Amino acid sequence: MQSKHFQCLSCKYVGKTSDLQHLDCMPLGSRCQLVEIENPSDNLLRLMEMGLVPGTSVVIERTAPLNSPFSLRLPGCTLAVRREDAKHLLVAPLPKDSE
Amino acid sequence: MTLITRPETTTPTQSRRLVAIAGNPNSGKTTLFNRLTGARQKVGNYPGVTVERKTGMLTLPSGAVIDIVDLPGSYSIAARSPEEQISHDVLSGFSQGLRRPDTVIVVLDATNVRRNLYLATQLRDMGVPLVVALNMIDLARERGFQIDYEKLSAAIGCPVVPIVARSGEGVDLLLKKLELVAQTRDIPGNVPRFIDKLPEALEPPVQELADGLVQSKLSDPEHARAEALWLLISTLDGDEAVSITPTKAALTKRVLKKSGLTTQEVRAIETSSRYQYLRDLMTLSAAVEMDLPHRVTQIFDRVLLHRVFGPIVFLSVMAIVFQSIFSWAEPAMGLTESFVGWISTAIAGLLPSGMFRDLIVDGAVAGFGNVIVFLPQILLLFFFIGLLEDSGYMARAAFLMDRIMSKVGLDGRAFVPLLSSFACAIPGIMATRTIASRKDRLVTILVAPLMSCSARLPVYTLIIGTVFAANYKILGVFSIGGLVLMAMYLLSIFAGIGIAALFKKTILKSPPPPLYLELPTYKLPSLRSVALNLLDRAKLFVVRAGTVIVAATVILWALMNFELVETNAAPFEQARAQIQSNGALDDEAKSAELAAIDAQEHALHIEHSLGGQIGKFIEPVIAPLGFDWRMGVGIIASFAAREVFVSSLAVVHGISYSDDDDSTLRETLQTARTDSGVLIYTPLVGLALMVFFVLACQCMSTVAIVRRETNSWTWPIFMVSYMSVLAWLGAFAVYQGGKLIGLS
C-alpha cells in the first residue's frame, strides 16, 4: 500500500488529504475516483444526475481539440465535462487498470 | 386536404387508457414509441411551450385500444425550466389537454441500468404505476451485464421486462405486463421507496412542505411527499423558473428558508443519496454491472474525437450535408417547380380568364409552389440529421464544437442549424430543436436568417454583374465579383456572431450555454426511425407553415395586382395597331416589338398597383440608402422569396425576362437613369443593395416557420423588425459612408 502523492501543478490546491487534486490537473488517460464536488453549479448538478457522483470511478479519456471539454468515461457511460466544471471535481488518483 | 391526420384517431380521448413513455435520452424510448404506434402517431406541442408532444395509439393483445404519449427524454424529474417541467406536470395530471396517465412505461438502457434507474425511482416515488422496459438487453449481455429481473421487480414492485426495441424482441411480453398492471395496482415492492426513507438532512423540509401542501389542499396525502421533494429541487426563482401556483411557490420558499438549504443543496443531497440507494438496489437485484467499455465506440472515438482528425472528419461530414442541401436538392426543386407549373397550366385551362383565375393560379397555386419547393431541402437535411443523431455522432459534433460555439455564447448544437441556414434558413430553424435551453434556441433561430442563404445568390449575381467589372482580376487569381461575393458571406457570418452575442447579453440574457452531454455508444441508425421523423417534419412544415406561406403569397399577389391608379391602355393599343399595320416588318420583328409594348404596359400596371404605390410611398425612407421606388417595389415583392427581386426588377423596368439569361436586365439597369438624368445603379448603390439583402429578412417562409417553431407571433415580428432596422442601417452606412469618402 503505497499512496502516491501528486502535486497539483496548475492550481494551488491545499486540501485535507494530500493526494486529492482537481480533475483538470490530472494527466489525460489517468483513472481516478471522484471524492467531492465543490459548490456544484446547476450544470454540475445535472452531471451529477447523469452519474457523476462522489464514489464513481472516472477515466479521463481525452479533451476536445481546444483543450475543453473533457470526455470522462464512467462505468456505463461517457460524459463531456467542460474545463470550468472539471475544476470543481476533487479526485483521488487510482492505479491504472489492466484493461 | 388528406395530408392532415384525422384527429379522431390519434387525439387522446377521455374514454381510453393513457400510457406515458418515459426514459433517459438515448435509452431507445422513441424507438419503442415508434415500434408500438407505427405511423399512427401525431406530433403537436405541449400547451405554452415549444416542446414536441408525440401521441399515438396502440392495440393491446386483448384488443383494447389505448393512447400513448411520449414524454421528453430526461435524466431526472427535477425541473429547471418550464420545458423540463412537462414530464412532472403530465405525470401529476397538471398538463392541459391530457389526463393523468394510468401507467408509465419507463425505458431503461440496460447498458447503464443504475443511472437509468435514477429517473425510474423518482417516478416510483410519485406513485404512478410503472412497467420497466430494460431496453438493449442484447448489447448489455454481450458486455457482461447480468441482473435478476425477478428480484429487481420484487424490490421496486413493478414488472421488469427485458426488450430489444429495435428488433421488437420482448415487446409482446411488455404489452401483456402493461395490461396486468392496470388490473393489479399497488404492489408495494419489498424495498421502501426513496421518498419514504429520506436522508436526515432532507426529511424535515420534505415532511414540513408535504404537510403544508396537504393542509392547503394542494396535494393528497399519498402524493404529497414526492410533490414536496420535486418542488424543493426545482428552480422557482430566476427567469427560467418553473411555473407553479404562487401559493405552492410561497410555501416552498418558506420551507427552504427555514431549513437553511438552497434548491441546489437539496438537489445535490438528493442526487448523492439516491445513487447510494440505487447501489443497494443493484446489489439486491444481484446485478453484475458491465465493466467492459464498448470496443467499437472506443476505436471510432480514437479517430472521430482525435485532436487533428476529429475536426477534419467533422468538417468533411458538414461539407457533405451542406453540399446536399445547397446543390443536390436542386433537381428535386426543379421537379417540384415543373409540377407546380403543370398544375397551373391545368387549372388555367379549366377556368375562364380574369381576376379569379389569376388569383387561383398566381396566388394560391404559386403559394402552394412556394411551400413544396422547400421540401427537398428539408427532407435532405433531416435525413442527415436523423442519421447523425441516431448513430451517436451528433453528440460528438457538439463535443468538438463546444469551445468555439460557447465563446460566441451559443450552444455546440447550434452549429448544424446555422450551417444549414447558409443553404436555407427554413430547415436550419427547424433543426434548432436539439438545443435544450429555450433562450439559446431562440438566439439561434433569430440569427439563422442572417446566414447568407442560397436564395440571395441570384440577387448578388445580378447586382455584381450589373455594377462591377465582375471579371476584372486582382493579383491574377481573384476576380472582383468573387471578392465582393466573399465579402457578403463574411458580413453575414460576422453579423450573425455579433447579433447573437448582443441578444445573449440583452433581451435573451442567460449564462453561457451549459454543457451536460453524454457521448452515447455508436449504433447503426434505424432507417425506420429516420423515415418516420422525415414524414413528421414534412407534414409539420406543409400543414403548419404552409398555410401562412400560401396566405402571404396571395396577399403579395393582391398587392401587385390591385391598381390604385387607373392605367390608360389607349396609347399601348395605338402602338400595337401601328406595329400590326406596319408593312416594313416581318412577323418575327412584329412579335418582338409587340412583346416590348406588353412589357412597358405591364411596368405601368405595376407602377399603378398597390405595391407600386407603396414602393413610391416608401421612397423617402429608402432614398438615403441610394434606392429608388423601383427597388422599393422589388424589395416588397421579394418578401415572397428573395430571388423574386430579380424578376420584379425586370418587370418594373418594363423588360421581358427569362430565368436563364439576365443580360438584357443587366444592360437595362446599367443605363437606367433618374428623371434628372443621374445613373441609378452605381457600384456604391449596388453594394448598399447587397448589404441590405444580406441583413434583411426578405422571406415570408422564414417568418412562417419561426411563427411555428416559437408558437407565437412575437418572435417572428421581432425578427423582421430587428433585421429591417439592421439592413437599413447597414445599407445607410455603406451608401452615405461611401459618398463621404468620395465613392459613387
Short mmCIF file of N, CA and C in Angstrom, two decimals, chain A:
data_model
loop_
_atom_site.label_atom_id
_atom_site.label_comp_id
_atom_site.label_asym_id
_atom_site.label_seq_id
_atom_site.Cartn_x
_atom_site.Cartn_y
_atom_site.Cartn_z
N MET A 1 0.84 -1.20 0.00
CA MET A 1 0.00 0.00 0.00
C MET A 1 0.87 1.24 0.00
N GLN A 2 1.11 1.71 -1.16
CA GLN A 2 1.93 2.90 -1.24
C GLN A 2 1.10 4.02 -1.83
N SER A 3 0.75 4.99 -1.01
CA SER A 3 -0.07 6.06 -1.57
C SER A 3 0.85 7.08 -2.24
N LYS A 4 0.50 7.34 -3.48
CA LYS A 4 1.35 8.21 -4.27
C LYS A 4 0.90 9.65 -4.05
N HIS A 5 1.84 10.55 -3.85
CA HIS A 5 1.46 11.93 -3.62
C HIS A 5 1.64 12.76 -4.88
N PHE A 6 0.52 13.29 -5.36
CA PHE A 6 0.58 14.12 -6.56
C PHE A 6 0.70 15.57 -6.16
N GLN A 7 1.34 16.30 -6.98
CA GLN A 7 1.32 17.72 -6.72
C GLN A 7 0.54 18.40 -7.82
N CYS A 8 -0.41 19.20 -7.40
CA CYS A 8 -1.23 19.87 -8.39
C CYS A 8 -0.44 21.05 -8.91
N LEU A 9 -0.03 20.97 -10.17
CA LEU A 9 0.88 21.98 -10.68
C LEU A 9 0.15 23.24 -11.10
N SER A 10 -1.04 23.07 -11.66
CA SER A 10 -1.69 24.25 -12.22
C SER A 10 -2.55 25.00 -11.21
N CYS A 11 -2.91 24.36 -10.11
CA CYS A 11 -3.65 25.13 -9.13
C CYS A 11 -3.03 24.91 -7.76
N LYS A 12 -3.28 25.85 -6.89
CA LYS A 12 -2.64 25.77 -5.58
C LYS A 12 -3.55 25.08 -4.58
N TYR A 13 -4.04 23.92 -4.95
CA TYR A 13 -4.99 23.26 -4.06
C TYR A 13 -4.30 22.77 -2.79
N VAL A 14 -4.85 23.22 -1.67
CA VAL A 14 -4.38 22.67 -0.40
C VAL A 14 -5.58 22.00 0.24
N GLY A 15 -5.57 20.71 0.30
CA GLY A 15 -6.74 20.01 0.80
C GLY A 15 -6.45 19.33 2.12
N LYS A 16 -7.52 18.71 2.62
CA LYS A 16 -7.37 17.97 3.86
C LYS A 16 -6.46 16.77 3.63
N THR A 17 -6.66 16.16 2.46
CA THR A 17 -5.85 14.99 2.15
C THR A 17 -4.88 15.38 1.04
N SER A 18 -3.66 14.99 1.21
CA SER A 18 -2.67 15.49 0.26
C SER A 18 -2.77 14.82 -1.10
N ASP A 19 -3.40 13.65 -1.19
CA ASP A 19 -3.42 13.02 -2.50
C ASP A 19 -4.72 13.29 -3.28
N LEU A 20 -5.43 14.33 -2.87
CA LEU A 20 -6.58 14.74 -3.68
C LEU A 20 -6.15 15.86 -4.61
N GLN A 21 -6.69 15.87 -5.80
CA GLN A 21 -6.45 17.02 -6.65
C GLN A 21 -7.62 17.27 -7.58
N HIS A 22 -7.56 18.40 -8.27
CA HIS A 22 -8.65 18.73 -9.18
C HIS A 22 -8.52 17.92 -10.45
N LEU A 23 -9.67 17.53 -10.99
CA LEU A 23 -9.66 16.64 -12.15
C LEU A 23 -8.92 17.26 -13.34
N ASP A 24 -9.05 18.59 -13.50
CA ASP A 24 -8.42 19.20 -14.68
C ASP A 24 -6.91 19.22 -14.58
N CYS A 25 -6.35 18.90 -13.40
CA CYS A 25 -4.90 18.85 -13.26
C CYS A 25 -4.34 17.45 -13.49
N MET A 26 -5.24 16.49 -13.68
CA MET A 26 -4.79 15.11 -13.87
C MET A 26 -4.34 14.90 -15.32
N PRO A 27 -3.37 14.01 -15.50
CA PRO A 27 -2.95 13.73 -16.88
C PRO A 27 -4.05 12.98 -17.65
N LEU A 28 -4.12 13.22 -18.97
CA LEU A 28 -5.09 12.51 -19.79
C LEU A 28 -4.78 11.02 -19.74
N GLY A 29 -5.82 10.22 -19.75
CA GLY A 29 -5.63 8.78 -19.74
C GLY A 29 -5.60 8.19 -18.34
N SER A 30 -5.58 9.06 -17.33
CA SER A 30 -5.46 8.51 -15.98
C SER A 30 -6.83 8.14 -15.42
N ARG A 31 -6.79 7.32 -14.38
CA ARG A 31 -8.01 6.86 -13.74
C ARG A 31 -8.06 7.43 -12.34
N CYS A 32 -9.26 7.81 -11.90
CA CYS A 32 -9.34 8.35 -10.56
C CYS A 32 -10.72 8.11 -10.00
N GLN A 33 -10.84 8.39 -8.71
CA GLN A 33 -12.14 8.25 -8.09
C GLN A 33 -12.63 9.62 -7.67
N LEU A 34 -13.88 9.93 -8.00
CA LEU A 34 -14.45 11.22 -7.65
C LEU A 34 -14.74 11.22 -6.15
N VAL A 35 -14.18 12.21 -5.44
CA VAL A 35 -14.33 12.25 -3.99
C VAL A 35 -15.33 13.32 -3.58
N GLU A 36 -15.21 14.49 -4.20
CA GLU A 36 -16.08 15.58 -3.77
C GLU A 36 -16.34 16.53 -4.92
N ILE A 37 -17.52 17.13 -4.90
CA ILE A 37 -17.82 18.17 -5.89
C ILE A 37 -17.98 19.48 -5.12
N GLU A 38 -17.07 20.43 -5.40
CA GLU A 38 -17.10 21.70 -4.65
C GLU A 38 -18.14 22.63 -5.27
N ASN A 39 -18.97 23.23 -4.45
CA ASN A 39 -20.03 24.15 -4.87
C ASN A 39 -20.61 23.81 -6.23
N PRO A 40 -21.36 22.73 -6.31
CA PRO A 40 -21.85 22.35 -7.63
C PRO A 40 -22.74 23.42 -8.26
N SER A 41 -22.43 23.80 -9.49
CA SER A 41 -23.27 24.72 -10.26
C SER A 41 -24.46 23.93 -10.80
N ASP A 42 -25.41 24.63 -11.40
CA ASP A 42 -26.56 23.95 -11.99
C ASP A 42 -26.11 22.89 -12.98
N ASN A 43 -25.08 23.27 -13.76
CA ASN A 43 -24.59 22.33 -14.77
C ASN A 43 -24.01 21.08 -14.13
N LEU A 44 -23.25 21.27 -13.05
CA LEU A 44 -22.68 20.11 -12.36
C LEU A 44 -23.76 19.27 -11.70
N LEU A 45 -24.82 19.93 -11.24
CA LEU A 45 -25.92 19.17 -10.64
C LEU A 45 -26.55 18.24 -11.68
N ARG A 46 -26.66 18.74 -12.91
CA ARG A 46 -27.18 17.89 -13.98
C ARG A 46 -26.23 16.72 -14.23
N LEU A 47 -24.93 17.03 -14.26
CA LEU A 47 -23.95 15.96 -14.48
C LEU A 47 -24.00 14.94 -13.35
N MET A 48 -24.27 15.43 -12.14
CA MET A 48 -24.42 14.50 -11.01
C MET A 48 -25.59 13.56 -11.26
N GLU A 49 -26.71 14.12 -11.71
CA GLU A 49 -27.86 13.28 -12.00
C GLU A 49 -27.55 12.27 -13.10
N MET A 50 -26.60 12.63 -13.97
CA MET A 50 -26.21 11.72 -15.05
C MET A 50 -25.18 10.71 -14.58
N GLY A 51 -24.84 10.72 -13.32
CA GLY A 51 -23.97 9.68 -12.79
C GLY A 51 -22.64 10.15 -12.24
N LEU A 52 -22.34 11.44 -12.38
CA LEU A 52 -21.05 11.94 -11.89
C LEU A 52 -21.18 12.26 -10.40
N VAL A 53 -21.30 11.22 -9.59
CA VAL A 53 -21.48 11.43 -8.14
C VAL A 53 -20.24 10.95 -7.39
N PRO A 54 -20.00 11.49 -6.19
CA PRO A 54 -18.86 11.04 -5.40
C PRO A 54 -18.86 9.52 -5.26
N GLY A 55 -17.69 8.92 -5.36
CA GLY A 55 -17.58 7.48 -5.27
C GLY A 55 -17.42 6.81 -6.62
N THR A 56 -17.77 7.53 -7.69
CA THR A 56 -17.68 6.96 -9.02
C THR A 56 -16.23 6.95 -9.50
N SER A 57 -15.85 5.88 -10.21
CA SER A 57 -14.51 5.91 -10.81
C SER A 57 -14.60 6.50 -12.21
N VAL A 58 -13.58 7.25 -12.56
CA VAL A 58 -13.59 8.04 -13.78
C VAL A 58 -12.30 7.80 -14.55
N VAL A 59 -12.41 7.54 -15.85
CA VAL A 59 -11.23 7.52 -16.70
C VAL A 59 -11.25 8.80 -17.53
N ILE A 60 -10.17 9.58 -17.44
CA ILE A 60 -10.12 10.82 -18.22
C ILE A 60 -9.64 10.46 -19.62
N GLU A 61 -10.58 10.30 -20.54
CA GLU A 61 -10.23 9.76 -21.84
C GLU A 61 -9.44 10.74 -22.70
N ARG A 62 -9.99 11.92 -22.91
CA ARG A 62 -9.33 12.89 -23.78
C ARG A 62 -9.98 14.25 -23.60
N THR A 63 -9.45 15.26 -24.29
CA THR A 63 -10.16 16.53 -24.38
C THR A 63 -10.44 16.81 -25.84
N ALA A 64 -11.39 17.70 -26.09
CA ALA A 64 -11.67 18.16 -27.45
C ALA A 64 -10.47 18.98 -27.92
N PRO A 65 -10.36 19.26 -29.23
CA PRO A 65 -9.16 19.90 -29.76
C PRO A 65 -8.70 21.18 -29.04
N LEU A 66 -9.61 22.00 -28.53
CA LEU A 66 -9.15 23.23 -27.88
C LEU A 66 -9.06 23.06 -26.36
N ASN A 67 -8.73 21.82 -25.92
CA ASN A 67 -8.49 21.51 -24.50
C ASN A 67 -9.71 21.54 -23.60
N SER A 68 -10.86 21.71 -24.16
CA SER A 68 -12.10 21.62 -23.40
C SER A 68 -13.19 21.30 -24.39
N PRO A 69 -14.17 20.54 -24.05
CA PRO A 69 -14.38 19.80 -22.81
C PRO A 69 -13.57 18.50 -22.72
N PHE A 70 -13.61 17.91 -21.51
CA PHE A 70 -13.04 16.58 -21.30
C PHE A 70 -14.07 15.54 -21.68
N SER A 71 -13.61 14.36 -22.13
CA SER A 71 -14.56 13.25 -22.15
C SER A 71 -14.16 12.30 -21.03
N LEU A 72 -15.11 12.06 -20.14
CA LEU A 72 -14.86 11.25 -18.94
C LEU A 72 -15.63 9.94 -19.06
N ARG A 73 -14.92 8.82 -18.94
CA ARG A 73 -15.61 7.53 -19.00
C ARG A 73 -15.96 7.06 -17.60
N LEU A 74 -17.26 6.95 -17.36
CA LEU A 74 -17.77 6.42 -16.09
C LEU A 74 -18.19 4.98 -16.36
N PRO A 75 -18.39 4.19 -15.31
CA PRO A 75 -18.92 2.86 -15.59
C PRO A 75 -20.30 3.03 -16.23
N GLY A 76 -20.45 2.57 -17.46
CA GLY A 76 -21.77 2.64 -18.10
C GLY A 76 -21.99 3.80 -19.04
N CYS A 77 -21.22 4.87 -18.92
CA CYS A 77 -21.46 5.96 -19.88
C CYS A 77 -20.24 6.88 -19.97
N THR A 78 -20.23 7.69 -21.00
CA THR A 78 -19.16 8.67 -21.19
C THR A 78 -19.78 10.06 -21.20
N LEU A 79 -19.26 10.96 -20.39
CA LEU A 79 -19.82 12.30 -20.29
C LEU A 79 -18.82 13.34 -20.75
N ALA A 80 -19.35 14.42 -21.35
CA ALA A 80 -18.50 15.55 -21.70
C ALA A 80 -18.61 16.58 -20.60
N VAL A 81 -17.47 17.02 -20.07
CA VAL A 81 -17.45 17.96 -18.96
C VAL A 81 -16.47 19.09 -19.29
N ARG A 82 -16.95 20.33 -19.23
CA ARG A 82 -16.08 21.45 -19.55
C ARG A 82 -14.98 21.62 -18.51
N ARG A 83 -13.90 22.27 -18.94
CA ARG A 83 -12.78 22.52 -18.04
C ARG A 83 -13.21 23.31 -16.81
N GLU A 84 -14.06 24.32 -17.01
CA GLU A 84 -14.52 25.13 -15.85
C GLU A 84 -15.20 24.24 -14.82
N ASP A 85 -15.98 23.27 -15.32
CA ASP A 85 -16.68 22.39 -14.38
C ASP A 85 -15.72 21.39 -13.75
N ALA A 86 -14.74 20.93 -14.54
CA ALA A 86 -13.79 19.94 -14.04
C ALA A 86 -12.98 20.49 -12.87
N LYS A 87 -12.83 21.82 -12.81
CA LYS A 87 -12.07 22.46 -11.72
C LYS A 87 -12.76 22.27 -10.37
N HIS A 88 -14.06 21.93 -10.41
CA HIS A 88 -14.78 21.74 -9.15
C HIS A 88 -14.77 20.29 -8.68
N LEU A 89 -14.13 19.41 -9.47
CA LEU A 89 -14.17 18.00 -9.12
C LEU A 89 -12.88 17.60 -8.42
N LEU A 90 -13.01 17.19 -7.17
CA LEU A 90 -11.85 16.70 -6.43
C LEU A 90 -11.76 15.19 -6.57
N VAL A 91 -10.61 14.72 -7.00
CA VAL A 91 -10.49 13.29 -7.25
C VAL A 91 -9.26 12.69 -6.55
N ALA A 92 -9.34 11.39 -6.33
CA ALA A 92 -8.20 10.66 -5.82
C ALA A 92 -7.69 9.76 -6.94
N PRO A 93 -6.42 9.85 -7.29
CA PRO A 93 -5.90 9.02 -8.37
C PRO A 93 -6.03 7.54 -8.03
N LEU A 94 -6.35 6.75 -9.04
CA LEU A 94 -6.41 5.30 -8.88
C LEU A 94 -5.32 4.69 -9.75
N PRO A 95 -4.84 3.51 -9.36
CA PRO A 95 -3.87 2.85 -10.24
C PRO A 95 -4.52 2.53 -11.58
N LYS A 96 -3.73 2.60 -12.64
CA LYS A 96 -4.26 2.27 -13.99
C LYS A 96 -4.73 0.83 -13.98
N ASP A 97 -5.95 0.62 -14.51
CA ASP A 97 -6.43 -0.75 -14.50
C ASP A 97 -5.87 -1.52 -15.70
N SER A 98 -5.98 -2.82 -15.59
CA SER A 98 -5.39 -3.66 -16.63
C SER A 98 -6.45 -4.03 -17.64
N GLU A 99 -6.79 -3.04 -18.48
CA GLU A 99 -7.80 -3.31 -19.50
C GLU A 99 -7.22 -4.16 -20.60
#
